[in-house]
Amino acid sequence: MRRTFLAGHLVCLALSLPSGAHAQASEDAVVPATVVRGKAPPPPDSPERRDPTGAITVIDASEHAGEARDTAELLVGSVGLAVQDSGGYGQSKSLVVRGAASNGVLVFLDGIPLNGAGGMADLSQVPAALVERLEVLRGGAGARYGSGGLGGAVNIVTRAPSSHVRASGEVVYGSWNTALGHVAVTGPLLDGNALVLLHAGRSDGDFAYELDELPAVPDNPVTAEARARNDAKGGGVLLRYRRRLPGGSRLDVLSELSLEDRAIPGTVQNPQSAGRQDLDRLSLGVRWSGTQASARGFFRRDGLEVTGGLLGAGGPQRHVVGGVELEGRTLLGGGHALTATVASSGEQVTQAKGAQSASWWRGSVMVMDEWALVDEVLSVVPSLRFERVGPYWLFSPKLGAWLSLGGGVGIRANAGQSHRAPSFLELYIRQGTLLPNPGLRPERVLYADAAVVWDSQAMVAGAPRWSVTAGGFAALYEDLIAYELYPPMMARPYNFDAARVWGAELEAEARLFSWLSASGGYTWLRTQNRLGDPRYFNQDLPNRPRQKWVGRVRAGPEWLNARTEVLYQASQFVNRTGTRSLPSRTLWSVGASSTFLHRPEVTLSVEVKNLLDARVQDFTGFPLPGRAAYATLAVSLEPAPSAPEGSNAPRAP
């Protein structure tokens, strides 16, 4: 039987809030600069507001037009991040941030949490067509974002409606019969602005590869194979409405629906001849935001069904979550601001097989105190969150600081604690041969990071000509959850001892001219399993590459520009004993774009991914696609503004 319901609890918060120009000016003074990739300025509800001293990168999706097909491709080049890819278009993609597992990274869609019942967010389900920008926070995010933010948080900000009537569309076609497209219409509606965006895509996904069935035997002949069952198709709709309200506040409404059907290929050792996943998501959100206060309500319903007679399919599964968040900010004097947040939500997962069901309530209170000291040269930002997640009480404090040294140089530092409560599946729901364990304890991380930031005084196109950030981080994880053999043929999650993570990050960007820019990033990561079992002790954690380097150059005016990007990722272990690993990979991509018409604006882009055809593997050992080529045609039509009645002014061309 399929059944879903939402257990929601509403909490009211009353704060005395000052208003006026002086409040806004003082507010700006206590927020330090952050690393920004792209042109889009951060809005009042951006991560810079939520975490003023955090390691934040903002990725402008328009800077990657014609390059990416899903959100994972927009994130893959960022420092401190590693994408776990299990195939081509539509196949599962998750994120590792600073060594934290995928279920320890929070992902939001316009503030609506996307982490599913298993604790992991699948980035392949958010196409690039929806994205305006990505706000990435690296480092523990428990104090500001709650349970699950062990390694960081990513907020996917969708395209905003415009006050001008505009219609746009895009079609993409490329390797493995991959075809994508979207159409969008935006403009004034009901005293506000609205956006409607429809998107769809499909890919056969099959490709050839060479298989060595006995890699331990020297000179063993390889056989030609084809990766089948790598196909996917899907689509959806995004609706957004925005309206300015009296007093300078704003109302935002979002509705998003996505549907996807994809094959399950299995692994090299155990390929599947049948089996598919049907996924659906419905997200609803309403947000009121003023100068110093905001209120948000959200609802999300996820559906998952595995068909084809696979072991452990378990029948249809439904995950429902909804809640409210109220936040207020008040100034207590020059350079001193206090922020308080109260949040409450209900969550449930239901699985048809065996009528399994579980639900719980979440509630939290967060307080952040911002101090601008020594004539605003030093900012100190302590914060803490008390949280109740189901049966668990969690406490997440954090202390952040920002020191301005002048000349565009600053130092930021953070230290704190975050938690991840076990997921529903780990606690209550049996998944085939995977058994639940209701005795699990929450994972915990103690973390610290520091970095030096420099932005040159010289500007190009409104941005610093040179930007450099160099820093390091360290974390100690306790009570990590991993599945262990449970005789005779089952596996069950247990808390094992601890792990250590430390590393360094370097980012640099140069805007030499308005038509020439270059950027690069380097990540060095070391992980160490501290479990007492000698098979695992001091071994690297699986699926965490030790090094990653990315370099990117873009040159040319709007009417014709070219780009190239090189990504290197070191080898990584895929098991805890350190006996099986994936080789290193170097991926080189090139592309070009030309906006050759205006009114309508028409842009043609071509992109070649993995130009050298490097053959790499996913974390199960299954080969990933090699060289791929795509062509993108984008059209945008905005009616010319009419001349005022009686005017002799010519119309715009």
CSV table of N, CA and C in Angstrom, one decimal, residues 147-258:
chain,number,residue,atom,x,y,z
A,147,SER,N,21.9,19.3,11.1
A,147,SER,CA,22.4,17.9,11.0
A,147,SER,C,22.7,17.5,9.6
A,148,GLY,N,23.8,16.9,9.4
A,148,GLY,CA,24.2,16.4,8.1
A,148,GLY,C,25.3,17.2,7.4
A,149,GLY,N,25.6,18.4,8.0
A,149,GLY,CA,26.6,19.3,7.4
A,149,GLY,C,28.0,19.0,7.9
A,150,LEU,N,28.5,17.8,7.8
A,150,LEU,CA,29.8,17.5,8.3
A,150,LEU,C,30.9,18.1,7.5
A,151,GLY,N,30.8,18.1,6.2
A,151,GLY,CA,31.8,18.6,5.3
A,151,GLY,C,31.5,19.9,4.6
A,152,GLY,N,30.2,20.3,4.6
A,152,GLY,CA,29.8,21.5,4.0
A,152,GLY,C,28.4,21.5,3.5
A,153,ALA,N,28.0,22.5,2.7
A,153,ALA,CA,26.7,22.7,2.2
A,153,ALA,C,26.7,23.3,0.9
A,154,VAL,N,25.8,23.0,0.0
A,154,VAL,CA,25.6,23.5,-1.3
A,154,VAL,C,24.2,24.0,-1.5
A,155,ASN,N,24.0,25.3,-1.9
A,155,ASN,CA,22.6,25.8,-2.2
A,155,ASN,C,22.6,26.0,-3.7
A,156,ILE,N,21.6,25.3,-4.3
A,156,ILE,CA,21.4,25.5,-5.7
A,156,ILE,C,20.3,26.6,-5.9
A,157,VAL,N,20.7,27.7,-6.4
A,157,VAL,CA,19.8,28.8,-6.6
A,157,VAL,C,19.3,28.8,-8.0
A,158,THR,N,18.0,28.7,-8.2
A,158,THR,CA,17.4,28.5,-9.5
A,158,THR,C,17.2,29.9,-10.2
A,159,ARG,N,16.9,29.8,-11.5
A,159,ARG,CA,16.8,31.0,-12.3
A,159,ARG,C,15.7,31.9,-11.7
A,160,ALA,N,15.9,33.2,-11.6
A,160,ALA,CA,15.0,34.1,-11.1
A,160,ALA,C,14.1,34.7,-12.2
A,161,PRO,N,12.8,35.0,-11.8
A,161,PRO,CA,11.9,35.7,-12.8
A,161,PRO,C,12.4,37.1,-13.1
A,162,SER,N,12.0,37.7,-14.3
A,162,SER,CA,12.5,39.0,-14.7
A,162,SER,C,11.3,39.9,-14.8
A,163,SER,N,11.5,41.2,-14.6
A,163,SER,CA,10.4,42.2,-14.8
A,163,SER,C,10.2,42.5,-16.3
A,164,HIS,N,11.1,42.0,-17.2
A,164,HIS,CA,10.9,42.2,-18.6
A,164,HIS,C,10.5,40.9,-19.3
A,165,VAL,N,9.6,41.0,-20.2
A,165,VAL,CA,9.1,39.9,-21.0
A,165,VAL,C,10.2,39.3,-21.8
A,166,ARG,N,10.5,38.0,-21.6
A,166,ARG,CA,11.5,37.4,-22.4
A,166,ARG,C,11.2,35.9,-22.5
A,167,ALA,N,11.5,35.4,-23.7
A,167,ALA,CA,11.3,33.9,-24.0
A,167,ALA,C,12.7,33.4,-24.4
A,168,SER,N,13.0,32.2,-24.0
A,168,SER,CA,14.3,31.6,-24.3
A,168,SER,C,14.2,30.1,-24.4
A,169,GLY,N,15.1,29.5,-25.1
A,169,GLY,CA,15.1,28.1,-25.3
A,169,GLY,C,16.5,27.6,-25.7
A,170,GLU,N,16.7,26.3,-25.5
A,170,GLU,CA,18.0,25.7,-25.7
A,170,GLU,C,17.8,24.3,-26.1
A,171,VAL,N,18.6,23.8,-27.1
A,171,VAL,CA,18.7,22.4,-27.4
A,171,VAL,C,20.1,22.0,-27.5
A,172,VAL,N,20.4,20.8,-27.0
A,172,VAL,CA,21.7,20.2,-27.0
A,172,VAL,C,21.6,18.8,-27.6
A,173,TYR,N,22.6,18.5,-28.4
A,173,TYR,CA,22.7,17.1,-29.0
A,173,TYR,C,24.2,16.7,-29.0
A,174,GLY,N,24.4,15.5,-28.6
A,174,GLY,CA,25.8,15.0,-28.6
A,174,GLY,C,26.0,13.5,-28.5
A,175,SER,N,27.1,13.1,-28.1
A,175,SER,CA,27.5,11.7,-28.1
A,175,SER,C,26.5,10.8,-27.4
A,176,TRP,N,26.5,9.6,-27.8
A,176,TRP,CA,25.6,8.5,-27.3
A,176,TRP,C,24.1,8.9,-27.4
A,177,ASN,N,23.8,9.6,-28.5
A,177,ASN,CA,22.5,10.0,-28.8
A,177,ASN,C,21.9,10.8,-27.6
A,178,THR,N,22.7,11.7,-27.0
A,178,THR,CA,22.2,12.5,-25.9
A,178,THR,C,21.5,13.8,-26.4
A,179,ALA,N,20.3,14.0,-26.0
A,179,ALA,CA,19.5,15.1,-26.4
A,179,ALA,C,18.9,15.8,-25.2
A,180,LEU,N,19.0,17.1,-25.1
A,180,LEU,CA,18.4,17.8,-24.0
A,180,LEU,C,17.8,19.1,-24.6
A,181,GLY,N,16.9,19.7,-23.8
A,181,GLY,CA,16.3,20.9,-24.2
A,181,GLY,C,15.5,21.6,-23.1
A,182,HIS,N,15.3,22.9,-23.2
A,182,HIS,CA,14.4,23.5,-22.3
A,182,HIS,C,13.9,24.8,-23.0
A,183,VAL,N,12.7,25.2,-22.5
A,183,VAL,CA,12.1,26.5,-22.9
A,183,VAL,C,11.7,27.2,-21.7
A,184,ALA,N,11.8,28.6,-21.7
A,184,ALA,CA,11.5,29.4,-20.5
A,184,ALA,C,10.8,30.6,-20.9
A,185,VAL,N,9.9,31.1,-20.2
A,185,VAL,CA,9.2,32.4,-20.4
A,185,VAL,C,9.1,33.1,-19.1
A,186,THR,N,9.5,34.4,-19.1
A,186,THR,CA,9.4,35.2,-17.9
A,186,THR,C,8.9,36.6,-18.2
A,187,GLY,N,8.3,37.2,-17.2
A,187,GLY,CA,7.8,38.5,-17.3
A,187,GLY,C,6.9,38.9,-16.2
A,188,PRO,N,6.3,40.1,-16.3
A,188,PRO,CA,5.4,40.6,-15.2
A,188,PRO,C,4.1,39.8,-15.1
A,189,LEU,N,3.6,39.5,-13.9
A,189,LEU,CA,2.4,38.8,-13.7
A,189,LEU,C,1.8,39.1,-12.3
A,190,LEU,N,0.6,39.6,-12.2
A,190,LEU,CA,-0.1,39.8,-11.0
A,190,LEU,C,0.7,40.7,-10.0
A,191,ASP,N,1.1,41.8,-10.5
A,191,ASP,CA,1.9,42.8,-9.7
A,191,ASP,C,3.2,42.3,-9.3
A,192,GLY,N,3.7,41.2,-9.9
A,192,GLY,CA,5.0,40.7,-9.6
A,192,GLY,C,5.6,40.2,-10.9
A,193,ASN,N,6.6,39.3,-10.8
A,193,ASN,CA,7.3,38.7,-11.9
A,193,ASN,C,7.2,37.2,-11.8
A,194,ALA,N,7.1,36.5,-12.9
A,194,ALA,CA,6.9,35.0,-12.9
A,194,ALA,C,7.9,34.4,-14.0
A,195,LEU,N,8.2,33.2,-13.7
A,195,LEU,CA,9.0,32.4,-14.6
A,195,LEU,C,8.5,31.0,-14.8
A,196,VAL,N,8.4,30.5,-16.0
A,196,VAL,CA,8.0,29.1,-16.3
A,196,VAL,C,9.1,28.5,-17.1
A,197,LEU,N,9.6,27.4,-16.7
A,197,LEU,CA,10.7,26.7,-17.4
A,197,LEU,C,10.4,25.2,-17.5
A,198,LEU,N,10.3,24.7,-18.7
A,198,LEU,CA,10.1,23.3,-19.0
A,198,LEU,C,11.4,22.7,-19.5
A,199,HIS,N,11.8,21.5,-19.0
A,199,HIS,CA,13.0,20.9,-19.5
A,199,HIS,C,12.8,19.4,-19.7
A,200,ALA,N,13.6,18.8,-20.6
A,200,ALA,CA,13.6,17.4,-20.8
A,200,ALA,C,14.9,16.9,-21.4
A,201,GLY,N,15.2,15.6,-21.3
A,201,GLY,CA,16.5,15.1,-21.8
A,201,GLY,C,16.4,13.6,-21.8
A,202,ARG,N,17.3,13.0,-22.7
A,202,ARG,CA,17.5,11.6,-22.8
A,202,ARG,C,18.9,11.3,-23.3
A,203,SER,N,19.3,10.0,-23.0
A,203,SER,CA,20.6,9.5,-23.5
A,203,SER,C,20.5,8.0,-23.6
A,204,ASP,N,21.1,7.5,-24.7
A,204,ASP,CA,21.2,6.0,-24.8
A,204,ASP,C,22.3,5.6,-23.9
A,205,GLY,N,23.4,6.3,-23.8
A,205,GLY,CA,24.5,6.1,-22.9
A,205,GLY,C,25.4,5.0,-23.1
A,206,ASP,N,25.1,4.1,-24.1
A,206,ASP,CA,26.0,2.9,-24.3
A,206,ASP,C,27.3,3.3,-25.0
A,207,PHE,N,28.4,2.7,-24.6
A,207,PHE,CA,29.7,3.0,-25.2
A,207,PHE,C,30.6,1.8,-25.1
A,208,ALA,N,31.6,1.8,-25.9
A,208,ALA,CA,32.5,0.7,-25.9
A,208,ALA,C,33.7,0.9,-25.0
A,209,TYR,N,34.2,-0.2,-24.4
A,209,TYR,CA,35.4,-0.1,-23.5
A,209,TYR,C,36.1,-1.4,-23.6
A,210,GLU,N,37.4,-1.4,-23.0
A,210,GLU,CA,38.2,-2.6,-23.0
A,210,GLU,C,38.2,-3.1,-21.6
A,211,LEU,N,38.1,-4.5,-21.4
A,211,LEU,CA,38.0,-5.1,-20.1
A,211,LEU,C,39.1,-6.1,-19.9
A,212,ASP,N,39.8,-5.9,-18.8
A,212,ASP,CA,40.9,-6.9,-18.4
A,212,ASP,C,40.2,-7.8,-17.3
A,213,GLU,N,39.8,-9.0,-17.6
A,213,GLU,CA,39.2,-9.8,-16.6
A,213,GLU,C,40.1,-10.3,-15.5
A,214,LEU,N,41.4,-10.3,-15.8
A,214,LEU,CA,42.4,-10.8,-14.8
A,214,LEU,C,43.5,-9.8,-14.7
A,215,PRO,N,43.2,-8.6,-14.0
A,215,PRO,CA,44.2,-7.6,-14.0
A,215,PRO,C,45.5,-7.9,-13.2
A,216,ALA,N,45.4,-8.9,-12.3
A,216,ALA,CA,46.5,-9.3,-11.5
A,216,ALA,C,47.5,-10.2,-12.4
A,217,VAL,N,47.1,-10.7,-13.5
A,217,VAL,CA,48.0,-11.5,-14.4
A,217,VAL,C,48.7,-10.6,-15.4
A,218,PRO,N,50.0,-10.5,-15.4
A,218,PRO,CA,50.7,-9.7,-16.4
A,218,PRO,C,50.4,-10.1,-17.8
A,219,ASP,N,50.3,-9.1,-18.7
A,219,ASP,CA,50.0,-9.2,-20.1
A,219,ASP,C,48.8,-10.0,-20.4
A,220,ASN,N,47.8,-10.0,-19.5
A,220,ASN,CA,46.5,-10.7,-19.8
A,220,ASN,C,45.8,-9.9,-20.9
A,221,PRO,N,45.3,-10.6,-22.0
A,221,PRO,CA,44.7,-10.0,-23.1
A,221,PRO,C,43.4,-9.3,-22.6
A,222,VAL,N,43.1,-8.2,-23.2
A,222,VAL,CA,41.8,-7.5,-22.9
A,222,VAL,C,40.8,-7.8,-23.9
A,223,THR,N,39.6,-7.7,-23.6
A,223,THR,CA,38.5,-8.0,-24.5
A,223,THR,C,37.6,-6.7,-24.7
A,224,ALA,N,37.1,-6.6,-25.9
A,224,ALA,CA,36.2,-5.4,-26.2
A,224,ALA,C,34.8,-5.7,-25.6
A,225,GLU,N,34.3,-4.8,-24.9
A,225,GLU,CA,33.0,-4.9,-24.3
A,225,GLU,C,32.2,-3.6,-24.6
A,226,ALA,N,30.9,-3.6,-24.3
A,226,ALA,CA,30.1,-2.5,-24.5
A,226,ALA,C,29.3,-2.2,-23.2
A,227,ARG,N,29.4,-1.0,-22.7
A,227,ARG,CA,28.6,-0.7,-21.5
A,227,ARG,C,27.2,-0.4,-21.9
A,228,ALA,N,26.3,-1.4,-21.6
A,228,ALA,CA,24.9,-1.3,-21.9
A,228,ALA,C,24.2,-0.8,-20.6
A,229,ARG,N,22.9,-0.6,-20.7
A,229,ARG,CA,22.0,-0.2,-19.6
A,229,ARG,C,22.6,1.0,-18.9
A,230,ASN,N,23.0,2.0,-19.7
A,230,ASN,CA,23.5,3.2,-19.2
A,230,ASN,C,22.6,4.4,-19.6
A,231,ASP,N,21.3,4.0,-20.1
A,231,ASP,CA,20.4,5.0,-20.6
A,231,ASP,C,19.6,5.7,-19.5
A,232,ALA,N,19.1,6.9,-19.8
A,232,ALA,CA,18.3,7.6,-18.9
A,232,ALA,C,17.4,8.6,-19.7
A,233,LYS,N,16.3,9.0,-19.1
A,233,LYS,CA,15.4,10.0,-19.7
A,233,LYS,C,14.7,10.7,-18.5
A,234,GLY,N,14.4,11.9,-18.7
A,234,GLY,CA,13.6,12.6,-17.7
A,234,GLY,C,13.2,14.0,-18.2
A,235,GLY,N,12.5,14.7,-17.3
A,235,GLY,CA,12.0,16.0,-17.6
A,235,GLY,C,11.4,16.6,-16.3
A,236,GLY,N,10.9,17.9,-16.5
A,236,GLY,CA,10.3,18.5,-15.4
A,236,GLY,C,9.9,19.9,-15.7
A,237,VAL,N,9.5,20.6,-14.6
A,237,VAL,CA,9.0,22.0,-14.8
A,237,VAL,C,9.4,22.8,-13.5
A,238,LEU,N,9.8,24.0,-13.8
A,238,LEU,CA,10.1,25.0,-12.7
A,238,LEU,C,9.2,26.2,-12.8
A,239,LEU,N,8.5,26.5,-11.7
A,239,LEU,CA,7.7,27.7,-11.6
A,239,LEU,C,8.2,28.6,-10.5
A,240,ARG,N,8.4,29.9,-10.8
A,240,ARG,CA,8.8,30.8,-9.8
A,240,ARG,C,8.0,32.1,-9.9
A,241,TYR,N,7.7,32.7,-8.8
A,241,TYR,CA,7.0,33.9,-8.7
A,241,TYR,C,7.6,34.8,-7.6
A,242,ARG,N,7.8,36.1,-8.0
A,242,ARG,CA,8.4,37.0,-7.1
A,242,ARG,C,7.7,38.4,-7.1
A,243,ARG,N,7.4,38.9,-5.9
A,243,ARG,CA,6.7,40.1,-5.8
A,243,ARG,C,7.2,41.0,-4.7
A,244,ARG,N,7.5,42.3,-5.0
A,244,ARG,CA,7.9,43.2,-4.0
A,244,ARG,C,6.7,43.7,-3.2
A,245,LEU,N,6.8,43.7,-1.9
A,245,LEU,CA,5.7,44.1,-1.0
A,245,LEU,C,6.0,45.4,-0.3
A,246,PRO,N,4.9,46.1,0.2
A,246,PRO,CA,5.1,47.4,0.9
A,246,PRO,C,6.2,47.2,2.0
A,247,GLY,N,6.9,48.3,2.2
A,247,GLY,CA,8.0,48.3,3.2
A,247,GLY,C,9.3,47.7,2.8
A,248,GLY,N,9.4,47.4,1.5
A,248,GLY,CA,10.7,46.9,1.0
A,248,GLY,C,10.9,45.4,1.1
A,249,SER,N,9.9,44.6,1.6
A,249,SER,CA,10.1,43.2,1.7
A,249,SER,C,9.7,42.5,0.4
A,250,ARG,N,9.9,41.2,0.3
A,250,ARG,CA,9.8,40.5,-0.9
A,250,ARG,C,9.2,39.1,-0.7
A,251,LEU,N,8.3,38.7,-1.6
A,251,LEU,CA,7.7,37.3,-1.5
A,251,LEU,C,8.2,36.5,-2.7
A,252,ASP,N,8.7,35.3,-2.4
A,252,ASP,CA,9.2,34.4,-3.4
A,252,ASP,C,8.4,33.1,-3.3
A,253,VAL,N,7.9,32.5,-4.4
A,253,VAL,CA,7.2,31.3,-4.4
A,253,VAL,C,7.9,30.4,-5.4
A,254,LEU,N,8.1,29.1,-5.1
A,254,LEU,CA,8.7,28.2,-6.0
A,254,LEU,C,7.9,26.9,-6.0
A,255,SER,N,7.8,26.3,-7.2
A,255,SER,CA,7.3,25.0,-7.4
A,255,SER,C,8.1,24.3,-8.4
A,256,GLU,N,8.6,23.1,-8.1
A,256,GLU,CA,9.5,22.3,-9.0
A,256,GLU,C,9.1,20.9,-9.0
A,257,LEU,N,9.0,20.3,-10.2
A,257,LEU,CA,8.7,18.9,-10.4
A,257,LEU,C,9.7,18.3,-11.3
A,258,SER,N,10.2,17.1,-11.0
A,258,SER,CA,11.1,16.4,-11.9
A,258,SER,C,10.8,14.9,-11.9
